Coordinates of N, CA and C in Angstrom, one line a residue:
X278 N -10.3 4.6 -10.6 CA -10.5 5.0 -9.2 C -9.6 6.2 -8.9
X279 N -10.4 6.8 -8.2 CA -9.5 8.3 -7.6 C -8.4 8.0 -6.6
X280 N -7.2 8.3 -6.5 CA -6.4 8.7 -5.9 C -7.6 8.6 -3.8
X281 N -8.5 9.2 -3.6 CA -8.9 8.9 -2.4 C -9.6 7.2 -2.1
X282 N -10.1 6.9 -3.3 CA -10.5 5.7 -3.1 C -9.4 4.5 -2.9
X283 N -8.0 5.0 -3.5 CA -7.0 4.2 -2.9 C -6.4 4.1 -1.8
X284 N -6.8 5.5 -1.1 CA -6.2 5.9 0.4 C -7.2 5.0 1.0
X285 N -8.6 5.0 0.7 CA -9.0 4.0 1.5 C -9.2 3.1 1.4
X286 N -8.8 2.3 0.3 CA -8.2 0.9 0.1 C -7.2 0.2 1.4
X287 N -6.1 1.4 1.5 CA -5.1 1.3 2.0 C -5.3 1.6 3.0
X288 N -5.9 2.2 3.6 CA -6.3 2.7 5.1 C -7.4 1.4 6.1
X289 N -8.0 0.8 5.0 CA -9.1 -0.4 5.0 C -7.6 -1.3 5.6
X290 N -7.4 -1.7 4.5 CA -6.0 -3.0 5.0 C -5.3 -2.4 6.0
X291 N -5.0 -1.3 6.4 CA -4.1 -1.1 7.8 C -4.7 -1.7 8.9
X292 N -6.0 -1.1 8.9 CA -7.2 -1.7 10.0 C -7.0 -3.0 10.1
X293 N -7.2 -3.6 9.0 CA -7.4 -5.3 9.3 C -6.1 -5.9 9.8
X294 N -5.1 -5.3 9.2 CA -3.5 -5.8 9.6 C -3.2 -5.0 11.5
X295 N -4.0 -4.8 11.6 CA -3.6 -4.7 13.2 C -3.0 -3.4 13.5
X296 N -2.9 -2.5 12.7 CA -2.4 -1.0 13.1 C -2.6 -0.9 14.1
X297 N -1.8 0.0 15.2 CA -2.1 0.1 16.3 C -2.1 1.7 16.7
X298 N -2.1 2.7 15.8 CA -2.3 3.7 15.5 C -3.3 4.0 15.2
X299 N -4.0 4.8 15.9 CA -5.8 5.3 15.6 C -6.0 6.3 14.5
X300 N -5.1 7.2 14.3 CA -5.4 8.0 13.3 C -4.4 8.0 12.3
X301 N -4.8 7.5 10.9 CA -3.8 7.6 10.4 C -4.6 8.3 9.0
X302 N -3.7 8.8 8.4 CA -3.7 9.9 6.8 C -2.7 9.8 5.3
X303 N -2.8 10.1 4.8 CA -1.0 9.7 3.8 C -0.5 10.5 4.1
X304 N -0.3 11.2 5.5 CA 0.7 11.5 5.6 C 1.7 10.7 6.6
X305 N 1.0 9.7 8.0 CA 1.6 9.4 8.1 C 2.8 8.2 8.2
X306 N 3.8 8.4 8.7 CA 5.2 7.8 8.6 C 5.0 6.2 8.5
X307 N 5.1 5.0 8.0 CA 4.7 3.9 8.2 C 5.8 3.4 9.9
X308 N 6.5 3.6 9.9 CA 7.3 3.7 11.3 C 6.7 3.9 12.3
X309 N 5.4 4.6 12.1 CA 4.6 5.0 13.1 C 3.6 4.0 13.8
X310 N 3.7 3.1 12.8 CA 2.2 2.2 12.5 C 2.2 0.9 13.4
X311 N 3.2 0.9 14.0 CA 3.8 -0.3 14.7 C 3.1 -1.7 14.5
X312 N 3.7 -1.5 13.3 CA 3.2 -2.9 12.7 C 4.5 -4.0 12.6
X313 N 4.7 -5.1 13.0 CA 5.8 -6.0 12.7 C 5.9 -6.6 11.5
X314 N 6.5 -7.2 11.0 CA 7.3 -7.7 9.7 C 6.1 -8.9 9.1
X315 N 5.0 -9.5 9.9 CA 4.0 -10.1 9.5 C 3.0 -9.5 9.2
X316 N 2.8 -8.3 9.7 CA 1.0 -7.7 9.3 C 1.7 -6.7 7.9
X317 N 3.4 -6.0 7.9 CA 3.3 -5.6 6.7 C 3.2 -6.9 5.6
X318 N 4.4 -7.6 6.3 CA 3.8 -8.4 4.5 C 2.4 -8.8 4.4
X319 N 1.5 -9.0 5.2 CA 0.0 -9.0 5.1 C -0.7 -8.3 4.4
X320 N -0.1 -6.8 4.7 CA -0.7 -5.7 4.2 C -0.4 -5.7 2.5
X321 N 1.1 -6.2 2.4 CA 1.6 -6.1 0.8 C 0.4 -7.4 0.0
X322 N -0.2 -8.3 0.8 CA -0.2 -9.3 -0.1 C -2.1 -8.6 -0.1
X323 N -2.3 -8.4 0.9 CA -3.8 -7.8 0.8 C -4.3 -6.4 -0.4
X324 N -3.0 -5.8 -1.0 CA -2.6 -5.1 -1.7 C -2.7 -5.7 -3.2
X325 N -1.9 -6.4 -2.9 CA -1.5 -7.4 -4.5 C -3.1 -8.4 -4.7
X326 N -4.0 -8.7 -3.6 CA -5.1 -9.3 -3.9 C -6.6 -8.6 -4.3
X327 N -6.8 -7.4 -3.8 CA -7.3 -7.1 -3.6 C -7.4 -5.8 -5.2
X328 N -6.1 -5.4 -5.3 CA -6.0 -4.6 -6.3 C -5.5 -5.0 -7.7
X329 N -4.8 -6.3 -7.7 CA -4.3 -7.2 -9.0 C -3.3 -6.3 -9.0
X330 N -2.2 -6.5 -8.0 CA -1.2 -5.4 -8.2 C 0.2 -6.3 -8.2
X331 N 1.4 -6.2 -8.5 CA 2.8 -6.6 -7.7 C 3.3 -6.0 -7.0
X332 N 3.8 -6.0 -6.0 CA 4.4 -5.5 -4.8 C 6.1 -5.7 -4.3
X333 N 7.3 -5.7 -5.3 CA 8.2 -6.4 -5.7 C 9.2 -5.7 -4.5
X334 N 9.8 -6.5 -3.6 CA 10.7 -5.8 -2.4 C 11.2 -4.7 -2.7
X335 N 11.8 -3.9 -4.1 CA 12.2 -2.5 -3.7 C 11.5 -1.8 -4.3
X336 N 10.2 -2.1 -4.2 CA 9.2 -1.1 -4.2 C 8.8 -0.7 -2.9
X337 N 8.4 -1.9 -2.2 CA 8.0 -1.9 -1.2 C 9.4 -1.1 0.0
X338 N 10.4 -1.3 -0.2 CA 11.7 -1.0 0.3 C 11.5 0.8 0.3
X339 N 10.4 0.9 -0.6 CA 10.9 3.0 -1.0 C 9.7 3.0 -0.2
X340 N 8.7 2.8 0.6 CA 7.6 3.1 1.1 C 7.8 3.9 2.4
X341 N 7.8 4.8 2.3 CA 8.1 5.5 4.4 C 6.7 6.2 4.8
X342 N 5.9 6.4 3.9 CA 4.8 7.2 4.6 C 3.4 6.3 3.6
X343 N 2.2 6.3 4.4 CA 1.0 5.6 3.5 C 1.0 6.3 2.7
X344 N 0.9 7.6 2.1 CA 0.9 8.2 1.0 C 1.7 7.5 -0.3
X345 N 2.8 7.1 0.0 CA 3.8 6.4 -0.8 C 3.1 5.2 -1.8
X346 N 2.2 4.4 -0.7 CA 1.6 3.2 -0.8 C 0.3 3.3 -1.9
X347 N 0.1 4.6 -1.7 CA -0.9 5.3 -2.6 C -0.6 5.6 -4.2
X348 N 0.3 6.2 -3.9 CA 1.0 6.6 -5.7 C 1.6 5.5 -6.0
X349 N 2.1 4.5 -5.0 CA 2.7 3.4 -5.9 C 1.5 2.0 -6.5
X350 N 0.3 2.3 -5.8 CA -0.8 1.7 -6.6 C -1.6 2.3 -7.6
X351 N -1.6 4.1 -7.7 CA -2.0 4.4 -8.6 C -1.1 4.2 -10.1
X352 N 0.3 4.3 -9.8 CA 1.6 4.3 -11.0 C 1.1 2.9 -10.9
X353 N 1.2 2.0 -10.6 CA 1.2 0.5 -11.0 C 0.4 0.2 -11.9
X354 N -1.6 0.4 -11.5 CA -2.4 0.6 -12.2 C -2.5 1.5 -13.9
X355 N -1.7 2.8 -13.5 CA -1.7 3.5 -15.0 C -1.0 2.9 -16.0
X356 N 0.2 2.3 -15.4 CA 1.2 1.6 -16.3 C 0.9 0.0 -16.6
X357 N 0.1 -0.3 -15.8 CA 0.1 -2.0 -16.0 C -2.0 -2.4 -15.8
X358 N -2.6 -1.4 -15.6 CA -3.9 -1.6 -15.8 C -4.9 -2.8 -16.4
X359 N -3.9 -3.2 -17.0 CA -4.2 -4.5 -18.1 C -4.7 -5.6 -17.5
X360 N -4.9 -6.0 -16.1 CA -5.1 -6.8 -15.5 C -3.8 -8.3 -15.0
X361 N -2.7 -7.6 -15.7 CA -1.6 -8.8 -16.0 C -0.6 -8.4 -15.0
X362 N 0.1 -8.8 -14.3 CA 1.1 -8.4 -12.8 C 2.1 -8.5 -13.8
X363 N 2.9 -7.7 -13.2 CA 4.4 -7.3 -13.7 C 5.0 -6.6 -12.6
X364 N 6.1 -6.9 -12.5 CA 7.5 -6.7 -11.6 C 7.3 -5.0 -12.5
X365 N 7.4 -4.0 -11.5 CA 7.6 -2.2 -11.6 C 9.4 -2.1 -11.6

């Protein structure tokens, strides 16, 4: 998958998790997204289901902008592609 088809993976799951920000891009800030502590971890577990991914707190801890969320599913995928979850 290309690098855009993960933005809209990720951009898909913002939507459902309740973003309350109408336009959003990788670029912006997740700060922005006024999302509360339940729709992100939503968003992390919709991540890890949807993509066979792990999502281990300080990864998730380095995320500040949707772009972030992006390279850290493409790095996850190139390194662990295998179908098997592993802590990054």
């Amino acid at each position: 998958m290309a690098d855009i088809e993960f933005l809209e993976k990720v951009l898909h799951l913002l939507q459902v998790n309740k973003c309350k920000k109408e336009r959003i891009d990788s670029e912006t800030p997740l700060d922005q997204l006024e999302m509360d502590s339940i729709q992100m971890a939503s968003l992390v577990i919709g991540l890890e289901d949807e993509l066979g991914i792990m999502v281990t707190d300080e990864a998730y801890k380095k995320w500040i902008k949707v772009g972030d969320i992006v390279e850290y599913v493409e790095y996850y995928l190139e390194e662990y592609g295998d179908g098997e979850l592993r802590e990054m």
